[in-house]
Coordinates of C-alpha atoms and ligand atoms in Angstrom, one line a residue:
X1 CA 29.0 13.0 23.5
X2 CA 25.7 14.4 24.9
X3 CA 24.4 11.8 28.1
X4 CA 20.6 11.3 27.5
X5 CA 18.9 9.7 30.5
X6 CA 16.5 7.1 29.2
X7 CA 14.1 6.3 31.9
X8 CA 11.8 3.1 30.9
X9 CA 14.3 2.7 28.8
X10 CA 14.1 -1.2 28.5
X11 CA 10.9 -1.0 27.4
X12 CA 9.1 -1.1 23.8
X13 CA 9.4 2.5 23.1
X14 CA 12.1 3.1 25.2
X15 CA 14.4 0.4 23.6
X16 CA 13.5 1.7 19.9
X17 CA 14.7 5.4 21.4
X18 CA 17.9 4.0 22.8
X19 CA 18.7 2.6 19.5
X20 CA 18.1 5.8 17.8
X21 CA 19.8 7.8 20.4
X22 CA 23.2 5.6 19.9
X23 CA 22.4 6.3 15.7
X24 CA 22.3 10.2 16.6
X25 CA 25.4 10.4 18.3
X26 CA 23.9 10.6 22.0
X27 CA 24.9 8.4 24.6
X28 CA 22.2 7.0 26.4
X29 CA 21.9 5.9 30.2
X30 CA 18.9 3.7 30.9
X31 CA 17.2 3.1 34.1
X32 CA 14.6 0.9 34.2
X33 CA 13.1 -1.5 37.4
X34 CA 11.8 -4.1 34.7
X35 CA 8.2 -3.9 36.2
X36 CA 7.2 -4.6 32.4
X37 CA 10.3 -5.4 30.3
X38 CA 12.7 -8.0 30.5
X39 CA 16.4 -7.7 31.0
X40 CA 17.7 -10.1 28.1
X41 CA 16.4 -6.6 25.9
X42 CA 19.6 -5.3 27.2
X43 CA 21.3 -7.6 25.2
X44 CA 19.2 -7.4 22.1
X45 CA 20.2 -3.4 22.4
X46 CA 23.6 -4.7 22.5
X47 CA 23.4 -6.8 19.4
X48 CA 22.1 -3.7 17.4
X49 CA 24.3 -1.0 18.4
X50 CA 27.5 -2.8 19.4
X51 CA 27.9 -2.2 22.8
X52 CA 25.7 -2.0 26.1
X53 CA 25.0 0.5 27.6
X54 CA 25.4 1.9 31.3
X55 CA 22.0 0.3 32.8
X56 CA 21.0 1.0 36.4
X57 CA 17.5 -1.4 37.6
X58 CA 16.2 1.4 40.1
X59 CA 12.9 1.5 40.8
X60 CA 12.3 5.4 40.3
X61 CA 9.8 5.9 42.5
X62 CA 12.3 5.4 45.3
X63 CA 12.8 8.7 46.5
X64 CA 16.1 8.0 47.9
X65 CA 17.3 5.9 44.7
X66 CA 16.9 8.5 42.2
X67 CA 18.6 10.9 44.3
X68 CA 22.0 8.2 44.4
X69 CA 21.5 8.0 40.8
X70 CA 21.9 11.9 39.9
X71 CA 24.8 12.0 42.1
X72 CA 26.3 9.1 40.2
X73 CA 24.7 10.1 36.6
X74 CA 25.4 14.0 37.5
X75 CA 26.6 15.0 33.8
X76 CA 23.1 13.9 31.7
X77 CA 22.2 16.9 29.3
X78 CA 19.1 15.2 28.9
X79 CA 16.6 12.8 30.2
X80 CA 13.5 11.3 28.3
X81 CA 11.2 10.0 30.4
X82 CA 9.1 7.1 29.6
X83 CA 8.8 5.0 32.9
X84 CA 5.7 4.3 33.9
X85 CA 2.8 1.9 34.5
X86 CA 0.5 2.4 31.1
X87 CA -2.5 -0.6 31.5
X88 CA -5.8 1.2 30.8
X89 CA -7.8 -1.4 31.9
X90 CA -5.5 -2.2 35.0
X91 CA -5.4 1.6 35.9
X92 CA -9.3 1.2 36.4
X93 CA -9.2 -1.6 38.6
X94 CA -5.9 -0.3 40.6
X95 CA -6.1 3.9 40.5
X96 CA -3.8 3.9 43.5
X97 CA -1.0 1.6 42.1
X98 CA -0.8 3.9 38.6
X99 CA -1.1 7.4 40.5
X100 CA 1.9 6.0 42.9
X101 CA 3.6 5.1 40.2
X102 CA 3.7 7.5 37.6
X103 CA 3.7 10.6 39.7
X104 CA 6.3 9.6 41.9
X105 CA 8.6 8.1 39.4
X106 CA 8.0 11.5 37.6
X107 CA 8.5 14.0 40.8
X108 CA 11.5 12.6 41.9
X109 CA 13.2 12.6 38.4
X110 CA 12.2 16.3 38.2
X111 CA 13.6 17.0 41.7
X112 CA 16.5 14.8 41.4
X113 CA 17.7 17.1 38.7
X114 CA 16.2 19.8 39.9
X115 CA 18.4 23.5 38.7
X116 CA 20.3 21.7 36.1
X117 CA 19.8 23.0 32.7
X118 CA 18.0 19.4 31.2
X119 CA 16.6 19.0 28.0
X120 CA 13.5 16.6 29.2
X121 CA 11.2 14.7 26.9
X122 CA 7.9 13.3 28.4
X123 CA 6.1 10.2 26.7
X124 CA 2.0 11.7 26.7
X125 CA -0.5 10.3 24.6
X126 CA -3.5 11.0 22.2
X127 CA -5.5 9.8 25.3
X128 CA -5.7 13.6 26.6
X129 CA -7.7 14.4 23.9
X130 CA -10.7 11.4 24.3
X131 CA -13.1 12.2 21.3
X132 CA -11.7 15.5 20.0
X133 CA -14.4 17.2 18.2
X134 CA -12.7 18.0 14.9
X135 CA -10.3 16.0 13.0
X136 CA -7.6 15.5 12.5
X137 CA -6.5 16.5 16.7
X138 CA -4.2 19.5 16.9
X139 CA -2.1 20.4 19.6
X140 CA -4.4 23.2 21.0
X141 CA -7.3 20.8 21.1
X142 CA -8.8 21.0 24.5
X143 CA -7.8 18.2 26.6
X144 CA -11.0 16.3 27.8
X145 CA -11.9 14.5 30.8
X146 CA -9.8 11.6 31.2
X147 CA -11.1 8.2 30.5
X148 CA -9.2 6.2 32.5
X149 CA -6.9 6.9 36.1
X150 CA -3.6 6.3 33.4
X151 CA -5.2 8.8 31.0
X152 CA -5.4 11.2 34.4
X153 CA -1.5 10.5 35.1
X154 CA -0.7 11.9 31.7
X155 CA -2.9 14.7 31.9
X156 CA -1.9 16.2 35.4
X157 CA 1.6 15.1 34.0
X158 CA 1.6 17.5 31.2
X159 CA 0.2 20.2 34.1
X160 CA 2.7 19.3 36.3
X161 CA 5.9 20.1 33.8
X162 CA 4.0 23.2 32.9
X163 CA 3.5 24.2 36.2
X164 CA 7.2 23.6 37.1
X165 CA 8.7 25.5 33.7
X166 CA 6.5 29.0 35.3
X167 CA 7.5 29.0 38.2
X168 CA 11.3 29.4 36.6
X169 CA 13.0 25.9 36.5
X170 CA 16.1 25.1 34.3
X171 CA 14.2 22.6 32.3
X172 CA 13.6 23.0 29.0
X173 CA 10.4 20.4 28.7
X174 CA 8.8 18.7 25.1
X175 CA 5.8 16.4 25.7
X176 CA 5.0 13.7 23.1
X177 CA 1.4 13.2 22.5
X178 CA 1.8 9.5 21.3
X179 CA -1.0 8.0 19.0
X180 CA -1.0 4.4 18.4
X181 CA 2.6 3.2 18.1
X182 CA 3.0 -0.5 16.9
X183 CA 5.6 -2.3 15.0
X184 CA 9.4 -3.7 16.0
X185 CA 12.8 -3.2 14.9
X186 CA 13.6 -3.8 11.9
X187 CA 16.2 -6.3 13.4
X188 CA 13.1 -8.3 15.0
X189 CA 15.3 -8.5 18.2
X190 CA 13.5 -5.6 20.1
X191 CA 9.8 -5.2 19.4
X192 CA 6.7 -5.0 22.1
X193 CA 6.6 -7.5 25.2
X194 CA 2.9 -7.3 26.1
X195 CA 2.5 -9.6 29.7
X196 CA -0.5 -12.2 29.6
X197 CA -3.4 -11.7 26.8
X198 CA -2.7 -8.3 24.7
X199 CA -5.1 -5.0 25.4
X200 CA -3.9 -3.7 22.6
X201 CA -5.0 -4.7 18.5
X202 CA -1.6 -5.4 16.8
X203 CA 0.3 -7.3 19.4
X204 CA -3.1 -9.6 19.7
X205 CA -3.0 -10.1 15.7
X206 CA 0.7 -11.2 15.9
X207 CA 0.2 -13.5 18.7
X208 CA -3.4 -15.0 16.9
X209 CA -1.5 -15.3 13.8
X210 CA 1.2 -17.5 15.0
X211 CA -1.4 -19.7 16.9
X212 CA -1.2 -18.4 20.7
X213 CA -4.3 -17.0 20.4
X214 CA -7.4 -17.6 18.8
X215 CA -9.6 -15.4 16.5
X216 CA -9.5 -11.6 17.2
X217 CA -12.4 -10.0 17.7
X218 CA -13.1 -6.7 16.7
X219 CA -14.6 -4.6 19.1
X220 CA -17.5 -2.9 17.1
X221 CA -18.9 -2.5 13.6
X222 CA -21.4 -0.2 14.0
X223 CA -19.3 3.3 14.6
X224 CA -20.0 6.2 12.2
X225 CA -16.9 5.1 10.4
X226 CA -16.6 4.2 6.6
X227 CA -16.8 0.3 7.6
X228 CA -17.6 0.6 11.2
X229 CA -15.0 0.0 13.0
X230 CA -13.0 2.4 14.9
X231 CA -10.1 4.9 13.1
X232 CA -6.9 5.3 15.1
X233 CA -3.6 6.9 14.0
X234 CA -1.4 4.0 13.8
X235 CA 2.4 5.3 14.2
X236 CA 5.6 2.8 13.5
X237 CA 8.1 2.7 17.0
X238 CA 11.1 3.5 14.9
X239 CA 9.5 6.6 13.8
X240 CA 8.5 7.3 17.3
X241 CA 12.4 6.6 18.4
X242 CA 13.4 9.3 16.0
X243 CA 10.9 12.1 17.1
X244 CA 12.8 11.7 20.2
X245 CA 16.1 12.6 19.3
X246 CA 14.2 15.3 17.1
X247 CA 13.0 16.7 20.3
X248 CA 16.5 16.7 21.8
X249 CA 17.6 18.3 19.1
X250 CA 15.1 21.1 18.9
X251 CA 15.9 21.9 22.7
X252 CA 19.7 22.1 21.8
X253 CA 19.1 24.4 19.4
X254 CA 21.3 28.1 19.7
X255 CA 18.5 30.6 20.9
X256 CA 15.7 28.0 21.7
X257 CA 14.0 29.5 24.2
X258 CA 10.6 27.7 24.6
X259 CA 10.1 26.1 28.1
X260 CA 7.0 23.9 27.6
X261 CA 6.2 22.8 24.0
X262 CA 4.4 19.4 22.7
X263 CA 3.8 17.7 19.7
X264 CA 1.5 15.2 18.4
X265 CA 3.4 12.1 16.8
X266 CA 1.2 10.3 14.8
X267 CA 1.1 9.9 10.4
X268 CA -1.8 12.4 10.6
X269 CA -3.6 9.2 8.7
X270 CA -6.7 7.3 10.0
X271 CA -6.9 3.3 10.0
X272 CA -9.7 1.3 11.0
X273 CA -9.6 -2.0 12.6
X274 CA -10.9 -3.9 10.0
X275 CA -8.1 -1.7 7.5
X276 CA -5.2 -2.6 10.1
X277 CA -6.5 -6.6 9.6
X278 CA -6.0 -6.4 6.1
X279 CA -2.8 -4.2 5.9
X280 CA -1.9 -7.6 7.8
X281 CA -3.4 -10.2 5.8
X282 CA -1.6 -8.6 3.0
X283 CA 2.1 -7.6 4.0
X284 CA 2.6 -10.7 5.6
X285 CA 0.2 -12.9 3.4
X286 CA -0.7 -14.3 6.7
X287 CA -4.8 -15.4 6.8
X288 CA -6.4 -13.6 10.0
X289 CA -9.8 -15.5 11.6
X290 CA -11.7 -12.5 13.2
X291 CA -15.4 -12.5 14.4
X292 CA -17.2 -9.6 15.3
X293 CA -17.8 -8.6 18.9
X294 CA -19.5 -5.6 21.2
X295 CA -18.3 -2.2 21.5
X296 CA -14.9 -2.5 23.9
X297 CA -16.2 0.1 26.8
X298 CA -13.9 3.3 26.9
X299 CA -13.4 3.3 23.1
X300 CA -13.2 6.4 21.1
X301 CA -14.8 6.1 17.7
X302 CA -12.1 8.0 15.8
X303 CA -8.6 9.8 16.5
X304 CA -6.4 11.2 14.2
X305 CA -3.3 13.7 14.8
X306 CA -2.7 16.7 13.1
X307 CA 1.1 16.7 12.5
X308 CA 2.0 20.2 10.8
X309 CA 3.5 21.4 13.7
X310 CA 5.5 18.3 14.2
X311 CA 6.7 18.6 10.5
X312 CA 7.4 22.8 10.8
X313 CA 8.6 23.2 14.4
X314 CA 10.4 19.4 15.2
X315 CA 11.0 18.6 12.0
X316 CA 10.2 15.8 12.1
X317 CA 7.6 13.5 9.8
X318 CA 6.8 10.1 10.2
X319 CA 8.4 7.8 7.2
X320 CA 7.0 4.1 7.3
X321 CA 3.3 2.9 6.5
X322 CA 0.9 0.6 7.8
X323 CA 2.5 -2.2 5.7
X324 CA 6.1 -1.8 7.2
X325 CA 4.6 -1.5 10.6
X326 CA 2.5 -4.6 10.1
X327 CA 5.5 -6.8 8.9
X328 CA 7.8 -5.5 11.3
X329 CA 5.4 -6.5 14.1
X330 CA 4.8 -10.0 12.3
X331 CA 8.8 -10.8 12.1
X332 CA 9.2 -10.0 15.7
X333 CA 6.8 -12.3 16.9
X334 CA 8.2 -14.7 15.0
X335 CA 11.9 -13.9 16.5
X336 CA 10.0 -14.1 20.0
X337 CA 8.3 -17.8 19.0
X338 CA 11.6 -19.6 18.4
X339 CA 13.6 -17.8 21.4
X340 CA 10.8 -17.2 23.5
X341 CA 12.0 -14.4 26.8
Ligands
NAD401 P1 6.5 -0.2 28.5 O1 5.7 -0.7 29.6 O2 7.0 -1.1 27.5 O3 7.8 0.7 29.0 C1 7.8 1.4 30.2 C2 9.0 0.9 30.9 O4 9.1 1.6 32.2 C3 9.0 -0.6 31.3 O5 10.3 -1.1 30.8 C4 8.9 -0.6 32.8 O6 9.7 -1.7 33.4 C5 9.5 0.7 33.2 N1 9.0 1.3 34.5 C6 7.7 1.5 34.8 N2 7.7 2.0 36.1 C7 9.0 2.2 36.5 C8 9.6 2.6 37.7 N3 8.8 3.0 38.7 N4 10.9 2.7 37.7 C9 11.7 2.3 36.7 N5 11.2 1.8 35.5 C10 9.8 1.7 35.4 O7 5.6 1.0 27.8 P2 5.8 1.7 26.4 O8 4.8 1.2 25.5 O9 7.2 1.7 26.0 O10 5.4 3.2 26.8 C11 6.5 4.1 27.3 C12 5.8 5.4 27.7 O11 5.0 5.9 26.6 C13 4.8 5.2 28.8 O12 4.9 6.4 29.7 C14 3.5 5.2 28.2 O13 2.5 5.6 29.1 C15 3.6 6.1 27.0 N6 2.7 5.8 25.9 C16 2.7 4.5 25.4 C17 1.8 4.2 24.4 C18 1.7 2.9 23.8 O14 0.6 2.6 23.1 N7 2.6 2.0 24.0 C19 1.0 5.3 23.9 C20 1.1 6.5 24.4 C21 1.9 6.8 25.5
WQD402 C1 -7.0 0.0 18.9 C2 -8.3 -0.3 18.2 C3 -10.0 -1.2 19.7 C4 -7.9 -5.0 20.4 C5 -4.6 2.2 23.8 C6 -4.6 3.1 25.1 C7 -3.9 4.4 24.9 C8 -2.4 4.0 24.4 C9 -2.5 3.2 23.2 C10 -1.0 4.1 26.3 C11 -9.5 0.1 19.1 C12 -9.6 -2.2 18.6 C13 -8.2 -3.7 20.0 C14 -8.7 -6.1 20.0 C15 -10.0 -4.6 18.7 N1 -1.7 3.4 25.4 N2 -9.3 -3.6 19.1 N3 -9.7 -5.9 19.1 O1 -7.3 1.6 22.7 O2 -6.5 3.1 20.7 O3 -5.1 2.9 22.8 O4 -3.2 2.0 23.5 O5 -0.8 5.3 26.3 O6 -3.8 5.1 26.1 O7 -6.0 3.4 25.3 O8 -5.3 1.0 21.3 O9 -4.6 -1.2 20.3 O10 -6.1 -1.2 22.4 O11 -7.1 -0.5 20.2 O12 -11.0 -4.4 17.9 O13 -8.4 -7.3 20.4 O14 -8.4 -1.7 18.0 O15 -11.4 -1.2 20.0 O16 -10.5 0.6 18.3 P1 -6.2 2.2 21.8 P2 -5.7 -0.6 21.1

């Protein structure tokens, strides 16, 4: 059984991959520091799969740590790396603490394993491309100038694994150009832990629906969208979990010979705000109390993958709608409001 090192792996899309790992076959090995997840998600893996798997809490931007951890993890086929700090709004306020992070979790992993033919998935994101001019985003869109210091770390990321496959390393690298991933399991035991008030739109409707917080407020109404509020390309974690192994998969292939490749995962659909509020209102037949507020700084208007090359070359497609994703979301929260981590 292939070894799949799941760094981040006890976090939201982390813990939906191990679960799909363990339904492909793989055995996964997850190293996490629990910086943003909890450890009782270790158990909720359990309950799903049947067993636990081998865990090491290693903070991997501890040079030395990593290094003990390939010597004890030698075997892995593997690794998909998804550890790092991800706060856009925190990564503005602390540059320092996100570059630290992400680049040195990233650089050791890479050296750690450094010669060994690895199969390595990299979590990116739509960020790279801010605004793209035409829509839907392909893969050759040109990245832009990042928004953010954590939209940085996954830009010099991506040139850092490309930079490292030419000069003639044994990886075999696929990077993941997340869009907007929301949604839980459809156990509702493993779903998204956001810490304090949620950044993000779906995690803040679950929590206002089941009273923790009050009305959401939709950032803008006056974009040059059909109802004027921003389009984004709203992808379920389950889907997400799968592209993973579909990634693996591709690399194992006989005769695969790309080094660097990435691939957008998104629906290739748009979905406003005000669209994602309904989708709510009606899988759930929950009511939603919203108001309308400013413009949230930093915002793109409207993104939108491309995904033929995700369907031709990682065959791969994404399979559940807005609906699913919004009552998956809902049932978690629930799950988390009567046994609360
Ligand atoms: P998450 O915070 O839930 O998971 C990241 C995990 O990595 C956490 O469990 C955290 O404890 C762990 N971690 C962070 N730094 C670490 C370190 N130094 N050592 C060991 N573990 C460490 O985030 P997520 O939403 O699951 O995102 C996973 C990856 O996908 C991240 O790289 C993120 O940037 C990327 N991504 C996320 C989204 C999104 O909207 N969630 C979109 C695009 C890309
Ligand atoms: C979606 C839409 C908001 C909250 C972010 C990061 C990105 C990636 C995914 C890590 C936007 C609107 C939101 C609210 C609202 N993360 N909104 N009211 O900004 O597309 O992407 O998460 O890689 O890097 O930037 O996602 O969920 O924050 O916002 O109106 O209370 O919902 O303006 O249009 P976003 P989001």
């Amino acid at each position: 059984m292939s070894k799949i090192l799941v760094t981040g792996g006890l976090g939201y899309i982390g813990s939906h991959t191990v679960v799909e790992l363990v339904n492909a076959g793989y055995e996964p090995v997850i190293v996490d520091n629990l910086s943003n997840s909890n450890i009782k998600i270790l158990d909720q893996i359990t309950h799903i799969i049947g067993f636990t798997p081998v865990f090491y809490e290693l903070d991997l931007s501890d040079e030395q740590a990593v290094k003990s951890l390939a010597l004890t993890e030698p075997d892995v086929t593997g690794i998909i790396h998804f550890a790092a700090y991800k706060a856009v709004g925190e990564s503005v306020a602390l540059p320092l603490k996100y570059y630290q992070n992400n680049f040195y979790s990233l650089i050791n992993i890479l050296q750690a394993y450094y010669g060994k033919a690895i199969n390595l998935v990299f979590s990116s994101s739509c960020t790279v491309y801010g605004q793209p001019d035409v829509l839907p985003v392909t893969e050759d869109a040109p990245v832009k100038p990042a928004q953010s210091p954590y939209g940085n770390t996954k830009q010099i990321a991506e040139e850092i694994l490309q930079d490292m496959v030419n000069a003639g390393s044994n990886y075999k690298v696929i990077a993941l150009r997340y869009f907007n991933p929301v949604g839980a399991h459809d156990s509702a035991l493993i779903g998204e832990l956001p810490i304090g008030v949620p950044q993000n739109l779906v995690p803040f409707i679950t929590q206002s629906a089941i009273g923790k917080r009050g009305a959401i407020t939709v950032y803008g109404n006056d974009y040059d969208t059909p109802d004027g509020s921003c389009i984004r390309d709203y992808i379920h974690v389950v889907d997400l979990g799968k592209a993973h192994v579909a990634a693996l998969k591709l690399m194992e292939g006989a005769g695969y010979a790309t080094g660097y490749d990435m691939f957008n995962l998104g629906t290739g659909n748009g979905t406003s705000v005000l669209q994602v509020i309904k989708a709510f209102e009606e899988s759930t037949g929950e009511k939603l109390t919203y108001q309308i507020g400013p413009r949230r700084p930093g915002d793109v208007e409207k993104v939108w993958g491309d995904v033929t090359k995700s369907k031709k070359v990682l065959n791969w497609q994404a399979e559940l709608g807005v609906e699913a994703m919004m009552s998956s979301a809902w049932n978690w929260e629930k799950y988390l409001s009567q046994s609360p981590f």
